[in-house]
Each structure stands twice: as structure tokens, then as C-alpha cells.
XYZ file of C-alpha atoms in Angstrom:
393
model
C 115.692 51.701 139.200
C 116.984 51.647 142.955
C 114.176 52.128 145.465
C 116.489 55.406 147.083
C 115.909 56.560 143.127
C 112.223 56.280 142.977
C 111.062 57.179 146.527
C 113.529 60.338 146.023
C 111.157 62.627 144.857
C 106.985 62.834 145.186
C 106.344 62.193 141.716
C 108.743 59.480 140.460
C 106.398 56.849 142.290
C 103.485 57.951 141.021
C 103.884 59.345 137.735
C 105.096 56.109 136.794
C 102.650 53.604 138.390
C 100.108 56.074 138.046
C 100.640 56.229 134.423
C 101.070 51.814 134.277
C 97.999 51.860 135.879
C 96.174 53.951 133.148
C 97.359 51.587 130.510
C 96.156 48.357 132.701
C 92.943 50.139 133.122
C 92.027 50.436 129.736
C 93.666 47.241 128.845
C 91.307 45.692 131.334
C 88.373 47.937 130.735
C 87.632 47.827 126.441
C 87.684 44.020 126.602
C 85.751 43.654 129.297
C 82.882 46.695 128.278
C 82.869 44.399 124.425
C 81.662 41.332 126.604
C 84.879 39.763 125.313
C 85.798 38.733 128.898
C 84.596 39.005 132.318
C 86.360 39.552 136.231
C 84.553 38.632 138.954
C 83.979 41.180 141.772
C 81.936 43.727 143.908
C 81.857 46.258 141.229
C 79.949 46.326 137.862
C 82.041 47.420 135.105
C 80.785 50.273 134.751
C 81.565 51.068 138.075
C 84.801 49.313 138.380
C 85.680 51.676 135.394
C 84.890 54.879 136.539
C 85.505 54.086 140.377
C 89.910 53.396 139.333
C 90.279 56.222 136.297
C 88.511 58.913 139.004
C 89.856 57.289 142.562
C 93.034 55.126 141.526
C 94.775 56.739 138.612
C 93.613 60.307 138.944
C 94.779 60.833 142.852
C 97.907 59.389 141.661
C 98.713 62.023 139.049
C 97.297 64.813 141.673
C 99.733 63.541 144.410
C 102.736 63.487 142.056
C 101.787 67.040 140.975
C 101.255 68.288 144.714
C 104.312 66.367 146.471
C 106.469 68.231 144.291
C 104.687 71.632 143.884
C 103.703 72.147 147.319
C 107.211 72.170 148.975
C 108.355 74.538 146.447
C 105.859 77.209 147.263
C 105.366 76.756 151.240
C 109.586 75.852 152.054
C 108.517 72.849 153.768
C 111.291 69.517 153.467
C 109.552 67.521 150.663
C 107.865 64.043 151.545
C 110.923 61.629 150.312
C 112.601 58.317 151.608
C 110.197 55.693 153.353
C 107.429 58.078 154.616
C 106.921 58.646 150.672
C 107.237 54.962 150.031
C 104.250 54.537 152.904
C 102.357 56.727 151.146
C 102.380 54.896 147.875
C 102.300 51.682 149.644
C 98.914 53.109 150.789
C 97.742 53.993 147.409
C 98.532 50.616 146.495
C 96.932 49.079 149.627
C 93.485 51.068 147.764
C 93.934 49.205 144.276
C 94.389 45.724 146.003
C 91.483 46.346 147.936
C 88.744 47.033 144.875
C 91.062 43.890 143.295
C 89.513 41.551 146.502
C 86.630 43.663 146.879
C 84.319 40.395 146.360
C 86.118 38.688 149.944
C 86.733 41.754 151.735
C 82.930 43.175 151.493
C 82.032 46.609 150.850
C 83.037 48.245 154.297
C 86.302 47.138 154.213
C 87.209 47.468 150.642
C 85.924 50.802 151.169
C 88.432 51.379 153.956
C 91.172 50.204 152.161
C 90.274 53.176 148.988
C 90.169 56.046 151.434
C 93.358 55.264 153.145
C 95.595 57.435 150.927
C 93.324 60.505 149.868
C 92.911 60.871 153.787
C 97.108 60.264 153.905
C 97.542 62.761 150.922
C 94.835 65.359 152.068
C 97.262 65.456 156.058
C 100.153 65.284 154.104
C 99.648 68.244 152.338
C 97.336 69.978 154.907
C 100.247 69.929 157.424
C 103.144 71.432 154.657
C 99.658 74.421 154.173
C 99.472 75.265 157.587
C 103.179 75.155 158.903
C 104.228 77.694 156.416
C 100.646 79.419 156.279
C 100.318 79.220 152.891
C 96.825 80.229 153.172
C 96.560 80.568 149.337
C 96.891 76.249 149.179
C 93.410 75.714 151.078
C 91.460 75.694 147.784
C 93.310 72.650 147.095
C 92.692 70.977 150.095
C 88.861 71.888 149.814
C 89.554 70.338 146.466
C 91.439 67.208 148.303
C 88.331 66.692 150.690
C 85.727 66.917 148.202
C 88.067 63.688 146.419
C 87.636 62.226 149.754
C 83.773 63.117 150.288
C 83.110 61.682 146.123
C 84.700 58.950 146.932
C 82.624 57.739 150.407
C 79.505 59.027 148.579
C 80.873 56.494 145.847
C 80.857 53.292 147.897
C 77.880 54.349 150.196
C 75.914 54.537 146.902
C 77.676 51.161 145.568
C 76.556 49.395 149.259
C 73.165 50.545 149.186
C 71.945 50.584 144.743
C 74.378 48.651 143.412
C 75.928 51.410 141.412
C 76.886 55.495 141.752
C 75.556 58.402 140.320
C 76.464 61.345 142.854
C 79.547 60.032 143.772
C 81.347 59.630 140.044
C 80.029 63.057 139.315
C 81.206 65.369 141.764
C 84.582 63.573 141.906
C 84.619 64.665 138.242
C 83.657 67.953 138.997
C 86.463 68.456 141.986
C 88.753 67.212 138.778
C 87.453 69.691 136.833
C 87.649 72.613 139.299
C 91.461 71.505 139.701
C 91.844 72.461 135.949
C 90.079 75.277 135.561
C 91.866 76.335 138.882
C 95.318 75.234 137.746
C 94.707 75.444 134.082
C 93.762 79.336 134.327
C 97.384 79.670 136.230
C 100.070 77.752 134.374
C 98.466 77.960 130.572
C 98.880 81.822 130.280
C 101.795 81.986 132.464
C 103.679 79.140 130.141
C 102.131 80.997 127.206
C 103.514 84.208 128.209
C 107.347 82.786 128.807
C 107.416 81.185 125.654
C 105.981 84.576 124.258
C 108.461 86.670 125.760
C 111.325 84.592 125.099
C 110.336 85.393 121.376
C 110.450 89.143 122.124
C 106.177 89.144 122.065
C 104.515 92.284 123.814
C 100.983 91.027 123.427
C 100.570 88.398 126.287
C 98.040 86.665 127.669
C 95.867 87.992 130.147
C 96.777 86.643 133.674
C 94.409 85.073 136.406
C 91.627 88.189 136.556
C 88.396 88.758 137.739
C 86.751 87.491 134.662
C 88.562 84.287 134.959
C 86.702 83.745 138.628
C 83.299 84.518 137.532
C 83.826 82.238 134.332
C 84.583 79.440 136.737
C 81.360 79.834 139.088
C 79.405 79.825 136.081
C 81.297 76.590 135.506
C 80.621 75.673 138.876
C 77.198 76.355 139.227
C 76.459 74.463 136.137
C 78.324 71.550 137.044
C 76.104 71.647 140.382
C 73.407 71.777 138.295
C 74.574 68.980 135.692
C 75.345 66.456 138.859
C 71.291 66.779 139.886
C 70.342 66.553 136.430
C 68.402 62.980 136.849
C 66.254 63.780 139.957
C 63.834 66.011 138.464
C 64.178 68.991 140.561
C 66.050 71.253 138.649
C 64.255 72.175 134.975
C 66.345 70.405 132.147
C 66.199 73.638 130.002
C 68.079 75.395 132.755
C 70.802 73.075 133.585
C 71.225 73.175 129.396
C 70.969 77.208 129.323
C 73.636 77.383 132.313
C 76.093 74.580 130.495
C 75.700 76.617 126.869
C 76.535 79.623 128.958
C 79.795 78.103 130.784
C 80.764 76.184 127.739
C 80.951 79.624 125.949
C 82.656 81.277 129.233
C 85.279 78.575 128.567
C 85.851 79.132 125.410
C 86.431 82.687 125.954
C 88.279 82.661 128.908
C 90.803 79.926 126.326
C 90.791 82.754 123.301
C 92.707 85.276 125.750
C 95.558 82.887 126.596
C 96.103 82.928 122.824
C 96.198 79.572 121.871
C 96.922 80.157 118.090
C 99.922 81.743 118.390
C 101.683 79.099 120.382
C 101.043 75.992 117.637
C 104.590 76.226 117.122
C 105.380 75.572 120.122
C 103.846 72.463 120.219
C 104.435 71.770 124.421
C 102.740 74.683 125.565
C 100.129 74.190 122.503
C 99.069 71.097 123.913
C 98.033 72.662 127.174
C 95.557 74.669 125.138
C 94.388 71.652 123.256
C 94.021 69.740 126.433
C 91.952 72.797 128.037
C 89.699 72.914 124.835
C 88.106 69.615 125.570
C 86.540 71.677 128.974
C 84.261 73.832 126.854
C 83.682 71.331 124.435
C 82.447 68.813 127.600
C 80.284 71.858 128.582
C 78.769 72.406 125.316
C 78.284 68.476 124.465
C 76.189 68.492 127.956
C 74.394 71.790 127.249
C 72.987 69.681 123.687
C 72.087 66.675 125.874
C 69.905 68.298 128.423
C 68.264 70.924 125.647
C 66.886 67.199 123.679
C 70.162 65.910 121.513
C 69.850 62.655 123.687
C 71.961 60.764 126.795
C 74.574 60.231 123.643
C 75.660 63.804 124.044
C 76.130 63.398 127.591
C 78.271 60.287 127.170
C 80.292 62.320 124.999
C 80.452 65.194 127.452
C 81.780 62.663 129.977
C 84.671 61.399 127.700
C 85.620 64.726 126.473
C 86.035 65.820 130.407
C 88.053 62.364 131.049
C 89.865 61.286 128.359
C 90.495 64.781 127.025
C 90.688 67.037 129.870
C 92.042 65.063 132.671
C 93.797 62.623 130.449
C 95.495 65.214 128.360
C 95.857 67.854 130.877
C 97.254 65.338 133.790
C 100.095 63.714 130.631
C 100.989 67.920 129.888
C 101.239 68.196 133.682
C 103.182 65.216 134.309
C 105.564 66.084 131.170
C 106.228 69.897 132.752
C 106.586 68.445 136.183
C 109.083 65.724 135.750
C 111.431 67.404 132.901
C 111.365 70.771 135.171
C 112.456 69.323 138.344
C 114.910 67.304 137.130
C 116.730 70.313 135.324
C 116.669 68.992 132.129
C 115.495 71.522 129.103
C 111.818 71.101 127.907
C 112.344 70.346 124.478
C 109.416 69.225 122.324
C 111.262 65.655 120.851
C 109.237 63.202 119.068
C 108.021 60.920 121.646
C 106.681 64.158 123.834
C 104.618 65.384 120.771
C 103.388 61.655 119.572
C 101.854 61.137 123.110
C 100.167 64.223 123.194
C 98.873 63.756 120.343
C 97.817 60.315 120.873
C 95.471 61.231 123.827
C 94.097 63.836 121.809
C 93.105 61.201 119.358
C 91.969 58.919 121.925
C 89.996 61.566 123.271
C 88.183 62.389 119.703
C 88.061 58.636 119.471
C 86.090 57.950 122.284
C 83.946 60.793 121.294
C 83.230 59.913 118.593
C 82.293 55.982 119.397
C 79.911 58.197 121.891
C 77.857 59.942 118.800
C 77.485 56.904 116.564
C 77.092 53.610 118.757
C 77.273 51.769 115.202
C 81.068 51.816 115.045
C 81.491 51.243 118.837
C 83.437 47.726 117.929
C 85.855 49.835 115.790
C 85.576 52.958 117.745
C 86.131 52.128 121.118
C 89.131 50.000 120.930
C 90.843 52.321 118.740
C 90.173 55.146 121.814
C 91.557 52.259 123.955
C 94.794 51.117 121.855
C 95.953 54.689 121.989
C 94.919 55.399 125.500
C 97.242 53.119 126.064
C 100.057 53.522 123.888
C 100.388 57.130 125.092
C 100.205 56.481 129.059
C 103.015 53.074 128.022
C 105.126 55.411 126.296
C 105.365 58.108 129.155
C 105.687 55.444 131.430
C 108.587 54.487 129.478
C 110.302 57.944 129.366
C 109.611 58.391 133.118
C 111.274 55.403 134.017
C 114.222 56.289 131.804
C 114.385 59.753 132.719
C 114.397 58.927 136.823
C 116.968 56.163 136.046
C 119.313 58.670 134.127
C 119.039 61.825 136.645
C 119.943 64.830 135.890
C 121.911 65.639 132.825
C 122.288 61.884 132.793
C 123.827 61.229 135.779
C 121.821 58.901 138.365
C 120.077 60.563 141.519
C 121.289 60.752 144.436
């Protein structure tokens, strides 16, 4: 692929390292949580884990998704050509520094992270506000709360040696993005592929039920973060998750998800959404006494199922739709999905019965990684070929 091909467009770069990365993460990551091998470094693996799936590989996927959705809806020239190459050479600039994190020390490696969520948070800031497209600033409140996880992250690394705060609310901003997003382009893809079938009965659109589902999410994920400090009564925090994991789950039944399974691209938005109230309800069980297990699996089913599969349907709608190419559900698009459902159940799974973690977990790994390999794959075909097979300009 010629560098004028992949710096032509703001997700070409990092769809497809973004998605690399997320299979050298896990690659990395199983081996290394087995005690089968050890790096050397600032980080613990524990935090080395969750500090590159939450700051490294998710901003990637959100700055793919924003470089080439933003432009659209404000009219503002999209970021291409070597200001987009600076950009990624910045997010890259963040992964090398956590790499030498040992010899750089924590205020520098720390430094080198924020560079390009500060970069993406002006870049898109400045399309927002020259087109007043007031409507964008959740996502930049989104952006900055990234930004503010991700300080809290290393400030917590510098001073106990690991975070708590930090991972958490950078998994709740991810979360908000989805059930943001999520509650926008799942019953508006629904209700195309509905209508195109002559359907009458659509899903309900973006209402006022939708926003008070997602402050009960909200508040309970404020709640859920604090859960360890022994302010807040566990009983509540577990009343207010039940309650938003059952929000959720409504809020999913009116895009109605059973009567897309034939259609198995949009289904796998709904599948991908499902892990949200299932994270909520797993959560809800660990703070009303099922144990930290339950959390652990509320974690994974937000990550590997929810971001993971949401980000890949994303990435698959993104790419294929700007290119001009028809989103037709072949093979390789359906075995991926379903892959990081499985990896997601996996993981879940390994969660709930710490007895088969040796079989578990790298099975969860193996087809983490097979699914982010094979997209990698197709992107790097697919921005190679063009449109309708001819190369880019």
C-alpha cells in the first residue's frame, strides 16, 4: 500500500494498525498473564494490559470513526495527506513510549501517551466549532474525559504502583460513546434494512426514554467506579446496576433485534450492544454478594464484548461505506463477528470458573486475535483495491 493510499482517508491508518495492534496485544498479553513469559518495564501487567486495550487500541478505533464521520456532518476538508500521517505518527510516538517506559520514567512516558488524545481532541474540536456543529460537543466532553482517564491513569501508576480510577472511568467514557452512538446508528441501520423489506413496524428512534435509560447508566457507572472506597453502600451501587442493566435491555428490545437475525450485519450490532446490559447485570450480582468473579466478568463483557464487538461492527460499516462498495454480509465479515462474540463469552466464562482459566483464557485470546488479524487483512486489501477495485487516488 502507497503511503498517498493510506494517509488518504482518517481511518485507513488506524483501522488497520489499530486493529494489528489488538492482535499484538493479546498475543503479548495471554502469555504473559499464564506466567509463561515476562517483559520488563514500568507497568505491571495488569496495568500494561488495560493501560494499551483502553489508551492505545481503543483511541485508535475512535479516531478512525471520528476523522471520517466528523467532516461529513460539519463540511469541514477532512484531515488527509501528512497532517493525518502526524497524527498517527503521534499515536505511535504514545505506544513507543509505554514500550521504553522503564528508561524514559513515568513523566515522560506519560507525555509521550497524551500527545495524540490532546492532537485528536483539537483536531476535532476545531472541525466542531468552525462549522458550529454544536450537536458534536458531547463527543468532545467524551474526548476530554479519554484525556482526563488517562492522566488520572499514570498519576495513579507514579504514585501506587497501579490504577483503579483511571481504568474505570476511561471505560465508562467508552461506554457512554456506545450507548451514545449505539442508541443512534442500531435503530437507524435497523430501520433501513427494515424498510428496504417493505416493514412498517420500525424501531423506535433516539427518544426521551433512551436519555433517561442512559443517566441511569451513568449514574450507576459513577457509582460502580467508587465502589472500593467505602462511601457509597454496596447494596445501592448493586440496586442502581440491576436497574440500568434492565434499562438496557429494554431500551435493546425496541430496536428489534430479533427480526434482523437474517440480516446478520446489522444483527451483530445488536449482539454487540447486548453485552452492555449483560456487563451491567454481571456487576449488579457482584456488588449484591456473587463475589469480585462477577465483576471480572462484568469488565470483559464491557471490553471484549462491547467495545471489541461494537468498535469491529463500526469499523466494518465505516470502511465498506466510504469506500462505496455494497455492505454485503460475505463469509469473512460474519466469521469475525462471530469470533469476538465467542471471544467475548470465552473470556467470560474463564471469569466464572478460574479452574479452566489455562483452557479458557487462551481460547478468548486465539480468537481475539484471529478476528482483529482477519479484519486487518480485509482492510488492507480493501484500501489497496479502492473503490470498485480500482486503487485510490
Amino acid at each position: 500500500m502507497k503511503p498517498t493510499t493510506l494517509f488518504n482517508a482518517g481511518f485507513r491508518p488506524f483501522f488497520l494498525f489499530g486493529a494489528l495492534y489488538a492482535v499484538a496485544l493479546i498475543a503479548v498479553w495471554v502469555p504473559w498473564f499464564l506466567g509463561l513469559t515476562s517483559l520488563e518495564g514500568a507497568f505491571s501487567p495488569v496495568s500494561w494490559h488495560a493501560h494499551e486495550l483502553l489508551f492505545g487500541f481503543v483511541p485508535a478505533i475512535v479516531a478512525g470513526v471520528l476523522l471520517t464521520a466528523v467532516p461529513t456532518w460539519t463540511g469541514c476538508p477532512p484531515l488527509v495527506g501528512w497532517p493525518l500521517a502526524a497524527l498517527f505518527a503521534a499515536w505511535i510516538v504514545g505506544r513507543l513510549g509505554v514500550a521504553g517506559s522503564a528508561a524514559l520514567g513515568p513523566f515522560a512516558a506519560a507525555v509521550s501517551t497524551l500527545l495524540f488524545p490532546v492532537a485528536l481532541a483539537v483536531v476535532i474540536g476545531r472541525q466542531i466549532a468552525a462549522a458550529r456543529a454544536w450537536r458534536g460537543l458531547p463527543i468532545l466532553a467524551i474526548l476530554a474525559a479519554l484525556i482526563g482517564a488517562q492522566s488520572l491513569f499514570h498519576w495513579e501508576l507514579w504514585r501506587i504502583g497501579r490504577s483503579t480510577y483511571g481504568t474505570r472511568l476511561a471505560l465508562v467514557a467508552m461506554l457512554t460513546w456506545i450507548m451514545l452512538g449505539g442508541g443512534r446508528i442500531i435503530p437507524s441501520f435497523t430501520g433501513n434494512s427494515l424498510k428496504a423489506r417493505g416493514a412498517t413496524w420500525l424501531p423506535t428512534p433516539f427518544s426521551r426514554s433512551d436519555g433517561a435509560a442512559m443517566g441511569l447508566g451513568l449514574l450507576a457507572l459513577t457509582t460502580w467506579i467508587f465502589r472500593d472506597d467505602g462511601v457509597l453502600d454496596e447494596r445501592l451501587t448493586g440496586a442502581l446496576l440491576l436497574a440500568a442493566g434492565f434499562a438496557q435491555a429494554a431500551r435493546l428490545a425496541r430496536w428489534h433485534p430479533h427480526r434482523r437475525l437474517s440480516e446478520p450485519l446489522v444483527a451483530v450490532l445488536h449482539v454487540a450492544y447486548g453485552f452492555i446490559p449483560a456487563g451491567f447485570l454481571l456487576a449488579a450480582w457482584a456488588s449484591l454478594g456473587g463475589g469480585a468473579a462477577f465483576n471480572t466478568a462484568a469488565l470483559h463483557a464491557w471490553t471484549v464484548g462491547a467495545i471489541g464487538g461494537m468498535t469491529l461492527a463500526v469499523m466494518t460499516w465505516t470502511a465498506v461505506g466510504h469506500d462505496g462498495r455494497a455492505l454485503t454480509a460475505s463469509w469473512l465479515k460474519v466469521g469475525i463477528h462471530l469470533a469476538v462474540t465467542a471471544a467475548a463469552c470465552a473470556r467470560i466464562a474463564a471469569a466464572l470458573d478460574p479452574q479452566r482459566t489455562m483452557l479458557l483464557i487462551p481460547l478468548a485470546g486465539a480468537l481475539w486475535i484471529v478476528t482483529f488479524l482477519l479484519f486487518a487483512l480485509a482492510c488492507g486489501r480493501m484500501s489497496a483495491r479502492g473503490v470498485d477495485g480500482r486503487p485510490p487516488d
